[in-house]
């Protein structure tokens, strides 16, 4: 919200020497966030001048310029010669002259310069050049604005261009601060300055009369709330839309972030910024019959003020006459009844619309507006009468209109629920020892009614109505007692709904700096679950091993899900999003590999070609034949029932947390005297072993095939005989489709399943103080026997003395029969209670060889 300081001064006492920074500092103390300071980018000398003579001079290019003599006052050099291309002024007119040394918005510095054969000693300015609007058809003539100022007067102050605005960030729960009325009240809270409420008017003069009362026909209220609870209209006749908007109003609107659109529209915008009540003006002569507020019908369309024809939703709230829709209620008016250059009679509308309805309509049509921003946050229900009369008065004053007795009012009695605030609650919640007077004083300051209560919790009502007083809040029904207070919040604070929000107001008014900074004591016996600890260990271990974690969005294409989500590449069910961020990737992922491929491509395109990246994240694995999702969305205003929550849970597909990695490029860069080492399956298998160690499991690798991976370079990862993932080199065609140069090796494991199979706590093995005995063994056997099976046989036969067995060589060539291979294993033996002899180690080794010979026909290579 941008707040011009000259405007703010009308409603709250602001020190004459108060700077924008002072005002922002005060507003920060009551909970607003400082954003910026806005000024007109203009500096003097800019003065009032009077045209003494005009000499038209046709030019060779067909243009006629005027050589003018302009009196700018003796203190500014007297009469100056100025070249001007505009023709909308005559001798004797008073105009705005920017003299050499002035700087106009742009920035556009002014200097004396030779042009069209003359030295133009300044410039006669237009409204657009001064930053007062988009009008650039001619210069600004003061008589057209109803201004008569002495020659030489400072035009910057005259036109309000010396004003400045502060900008604050308004949180969604404080919509009342989207108005000068609200900000002025908050400044008064912060500083104690006197506040004058612009809404305080005698209700007798606010009565709109009759003849134009709207009807509300809402057959489908949202959450049971009728779309329009109030609808006030006033009629102003014989307006002159050609009259200029006063410069002071244009300046204030500009500083507030709104451009001038003509005097009638400017007035409605001005009142909205002043009081926080959005208004709409209709050309009364374009209306057909009476106004009805209703929901859209199926297939209905309307054209809004921006010229766009919109397909309406049955939940959209419309303003209609007998011709059909003439406005999207609370969002934007229609083009058929808009005010324009020919408007003579105006119907002013001030209404209260259901916030949920307005918010949904604005988002549905992607049509945020200043009006919807206020309606969806809640507008003071006591303000429509005031705003309608204020706009009517300005149209009489500035547009020459005549206020009539025509109009109408549709409203209901306003009820505000009482809130029970127990004594001691605020102190206990905030942690500050506020006195009772401080609590009641703060609540009274913000406009609430506070009375003693017995703490019975009975809900009372406010009896304030539109027909009594525009500012009346009603009377509390709370009884006398010592247990606390009964509080009736002001009508402009719909965010105050319970004792917690009241406590926050007390803390805000008395200063958040009074709240002590105390670190909470964590409760004992809590912490991360075993699975959470396991996931962190795995991620930390991979990062320590040189991998970089790269989270990705969980969205992909269906073809990628089929390719990487199954071993054979067959089609599997995927979850499609109803409103995806990217139309080309509307499905939830079944695998982490597509995201890693995108990350790798993005990095390689930026010159990072050597990559070792990983991700831990959720994949979505719907089961075949099961329908997921639901069209029934529970309302946000109430907690769903247990049955509804159970149905929602059942509509969610199984979600497993996976860990996946990708390597491409070189694992070690080229160095002097040493070539680069490309990443391969060995490095991927090392990463898998890192995961296994961090999770506390043993992982075996068995050769397999997958559609996305290279034949013969793919392994299935097993824990206790159960497949938990895979590792392998991407198929060249897949690598090419991903636009990756060279080879890429990937692995993916079901991390949740691995941690489940790991069981409980991971216990480090004890370290033996006795030395190890190492021996190697080379076995010849059929080439089609997997080395992992031979390794398992050796481990089984060698027994408890075997500490580790590792494949160190796979030889196929001279000295080995065709169709056979020679596998060399390094074995390490150790006992916990003694130093092993060579004979004991050899005996264990031969026992392992015997098992391998029995199962696979393996023989020790001579």
Coordinates of N, CA, C and O in Angstrom, one line a residue, residues 47-53 69-73 79-80 90-97 148-149 151-152:
X47 N 7.9 26.8 -12.9 CA 7.1 28.0 -12.4 C 5.9 28.2 -13.3 O 5.7 27.6 -14.3
X48 N 5.0 29.1 -12.7 CA 3.8 29.5 -13.5 C 4.3 30.7 -14.4 O 5.0 31.6 -14.0
X49 N 4.0 30.6 -15.7 CA 4.3 31.6 -16.7 C 3.0 32.1 -17.4 O 2.0 31.3 -17.4
X50 N 3.1 33.3 -17.9 CA 1.9 33.8 -18.7 C 2.4 34.1 -20.1 O 3.4 34.8 -20.3
X51 N 1.6 33.6 -21.1 CA 2.0 33.8 -22.5 C 1.7 35.3 -22.9 O 0.5 35.7 -22.8
X52 N 2.7 36.0 -23.4 CA 2.6 37.4 -23.8 C 2.3 37.5 -25.3 O 1.6 38.4 -25.8
X53 N 3.0 36.6 -26.1 CA 2.8 36.6 -27.5 C 3.0 35.3 -28.1 O 3.8 34.5 -27.5
X69 N 6.7 34.4 -26.4 CA 7.3 35.2 -25.3 C 6.4 35.0 -24.0 O 5.2 35.2 -24.0
X70 N 7.1 34.5 -23.0 CA 6.4 34.0 -21.8 C 7.0 34.8 -20.6 O 8.2 34.8 -20.4
X71 N 6.2 35.4 -19.8 CA 6.6 36.1 -18.6 C 6.6 35.1 -17.5 O 5.6 34.5 -17.1
X72 N 7.8 34.8 -16.9 CA 8.0 33.9 -15.8 C 8.3 34.6 -14.4 O 8.6 33.9 -13.5
X73 N 8.1 35.9 -14.4 CA 8.3 36.6 -13.2 C 9.8 37.2 -13.1 O 10.7 36.6 -13.6
X79 N 10.8 38.0 -19.0 CA 10.2 37.4 -20.2 C 11.3 36.5 -20.9 O 12.4 36.9 -21.0
X80 N 10.8 35.4 -21.3 CA 11.7 34.4 -22.0 C 11.1 34.0 -23.3 O 9.9 33.8 -23.4
X90 N -3.6 30.2 -25.9 CA -3.7 31.6 -26.5 C -2.9 32.6 -25.7 O -2.5 32.3 -24.5
X91 N -2.8 33.7 -26.2 CA -2.1 34.8 -25.5 C -2.9 35.1 -24.2 O -4.2 35.2 -24.2
X92 N -2.2 35.3 -23.1 CA -2.9 35.5 -21.8 C -3.0 34.3 -21.0 O -3.3 34.4 -19.8
X93 N -2.9 33.1 -21.5 CA -3.0 31.9 -20.8 C -1.8 31.7 -19.8 O -0.7 32.1 -20.1
X94 N -2.1 31.2 -18.6 CA -1.1 30.9 -17.7 C -0.8 29.4 -17.9 O -1.7 28.5 -17.9
X95 N 0.5 29.1 -18.0 CA 1.0 27.8 -18.3 C 2.1 27.4 -17.3 O 2.6 28.2 -16.5
X96 N 2.6 26.1 -17.4 CA 3.7 25.7 -16.6 C 5.0 25.7 -17.4 O 5.0 25.2 -18.5
X97 N 6.0 26.4 -16.9 CA 7.2 26.6 -17.6 C 8.4 25.9 -16.8 O 8.5 26.2 -15.6
X148 N -5.8 29.7 -10.8 CA -5.3 31.0 -11.1 C -4.2 31.4 -10.1 O -4.5 31.7 -8.9
X149 N -3.0 31.2 -10.5 CA -1.8 31.5 -9.6 C -1.0 32.6 -10.1 O -1.0 32.9 -11.3
X151 N 2.1 34.8 -11.5 CA 3.2 34.5 -12.4 C 4.5 34.4 -11.5 O 4.7 35.2 -10.6
X152 N 5.3 33.3 -11.8 CA 6.5 33.1 -11.1 C 6.3 32.2 -9.9 O 7.3 31.8 -9.3

